[in-house]
Amino acid sequence: PPLYGALVKNEQDVHLLERLAFMNRRDQRG
């Protein structure tokens, strides 16, 4: 189903956001 492709793309976006958030938290810690 087309929904599966959307889910995969969403997962990739979430992974990117998680990486950005992780880097952000690491920078804040100093």
Short mmCIF file of N, CA and C in Angstrom, two decimals:
data_model
loop_
_atom_site.label_atom_id
_atom_site.label_comp_id
_atom_site.label_asym_id
_atom_site.label_seq_id
_atom_site.Cartn_x
_atom_site.Cartn_y
_atom_site.Cartn_z
N PRO A 1 0.83 -1.22 0.00
CA PRO A 1 0.00 0.00 0.00
C PRO A 1 0.86 1.27 0.00
N PRO A 2 0.36 2.36 -0.56
CA PRO A 2 1.12 3.62 -0.61
C PRO A 2 1.45 4.14 0.78
N LEU A 3 0.64 3.77 1.76
CA LEU A 3 0.86 4.25 3.12
C LEU A 3 2.22 3.79 3.64
N TYR A 4 2.62 2.59 3.22
CA TYR A 4 3.90 2.05 3.70
C TYR A 4 5.06 2.97 3.30
N GLY A 5 5.03 3.43 2.04
CA GLY A 5 6.09 4.33 1.58
C GLY A 5 6.13 5.60 2.41
N ALA A 6 4.95 6.13 2.74
CA ALA A 6 4.89 7.35 3.55
C ALA A 6 5.48 7.08 4.93
N LEU A 7 5.19 5.89 5.46
CA LEU A 7 5.71 5.56 6.80
C LEU A 7 7.23 5.49 6.77
N VAL A 8 7.76 4.88 5.72
CA VAL A 8 9.22 4.76 5.62
C VAL A 8 9.85 6.15 5.55
N LYS A 9 9.27 7.02 4.71
CA LYS A 9 9.82 8.37 4.59
C LYS A 9 9.71 9.09 5.93
N ASN A 10 8.58 8.89 6.63
CA ASN A 10 8.39 9.53 7.92
C ASN A 10 9.45 9.03 8.90
N GLU A 11 9.74 7.73 8.85
CA GLU A 11 10.74 7.18 9.77
C GLU A 11 12.09 7.81 9.52
N GLN A 12 12.43 8.02 8.24
CA GLN A 12 13.70 8.65 7.91
C GLN A 12 13.74 10.07 8.45
N ASP A 13 12.62 10.80 8.30
CA ASP A 13 12.56 12.17 8.81
C ASP A 13 12.72 12.18 10.32
N VAL A 14 12.06 11.23 10.99
CA VAL A 14 12.14 11.16 12.45
C VAL A 14 13.57 10.88 12.87
N HIS A 15 14.24 9.98 12.14
CA HIS A 15 15.63 9.66 12.47
C HIS A 15 16.49 10.92 12.35
N LEU A 16 16.24 11.72 11.31
CA LEU A 16 16.99 12.95 11.12
C LEU A 16 16.72 13.91 12.28
N LEU A 17 15.45 14.03 12.66
CA LEU A 17 15.10 14.93 13.76
C LEU A 17 15.75 14.45 15.05
N GLU A 18 15.77 13.13 15.25
CA GLU A 18 16.38 12.60 16.48
C GLU A 18 17.86 12.93 16.52
N ARG A 19 18.52 12.82 15.37
CA ARG A 19 19.95 13.15 15.33
C ARG A 19 20.16 14.62 15.65
N LEU A 20 19.32 15.48 15.06
CA LEU A 20 19.44 16.92 15.32
C LEU A 20 19.21 17.21 16.80
N ALA A 21 18.19 16.58 17.38
CA ALA A 21 17.89 16.81 18.79
C ALA A 21 19.04 16.31 19.66
N PHE A 22 19.62 15.17 19.29
CA PHE A 22 20.74 14.62 20.06
C PHE A 22 21.92 15.58 20.04
N MET A 23 22.25 16.09 18.84
CA MET A 23 23.35 17.03 18.73
C MET A 23 23.05 18.30 19.52
N ASN A 24 21.79 18.73 19.49
CA ASN A 24 21.39 19.93 20.22
C ASN A 24 21.62 19.72 21.71
N ARG A 25 21.16 18.58 22.22
CA ARG A 25 21.30 18.31 23.66
C ARG A 25 22.78 18.23 24.03
N ARG A 26 23.58 17.59 23.15
CA ARG A 26 25.00 17.45 23.45
C ARG A 26 25.65 18.83 23.52
N ASP A 27 25.27 19.72 22.61
CA ASP A 27 25.84 21.07 22.61
C ASP A 27 25.43 21.82 23.87
N GLN A 28 24.19 21.66 24.28
CA GLN A 28 23.72 22.37 25.47
C GLN A 28 24.48 21.91 26.71
N ARG A 29 24.80 20.61 26.77
CA ARG A 29 25.53 20.10 27.92
C ARG A 29 26.92 20.73 27.99
N GLY A 30 27.46 21.11 26.83
CA GLY A 30 28.77 21.73 26.83
C GLY A 30 29.87 20.69 26.83
#
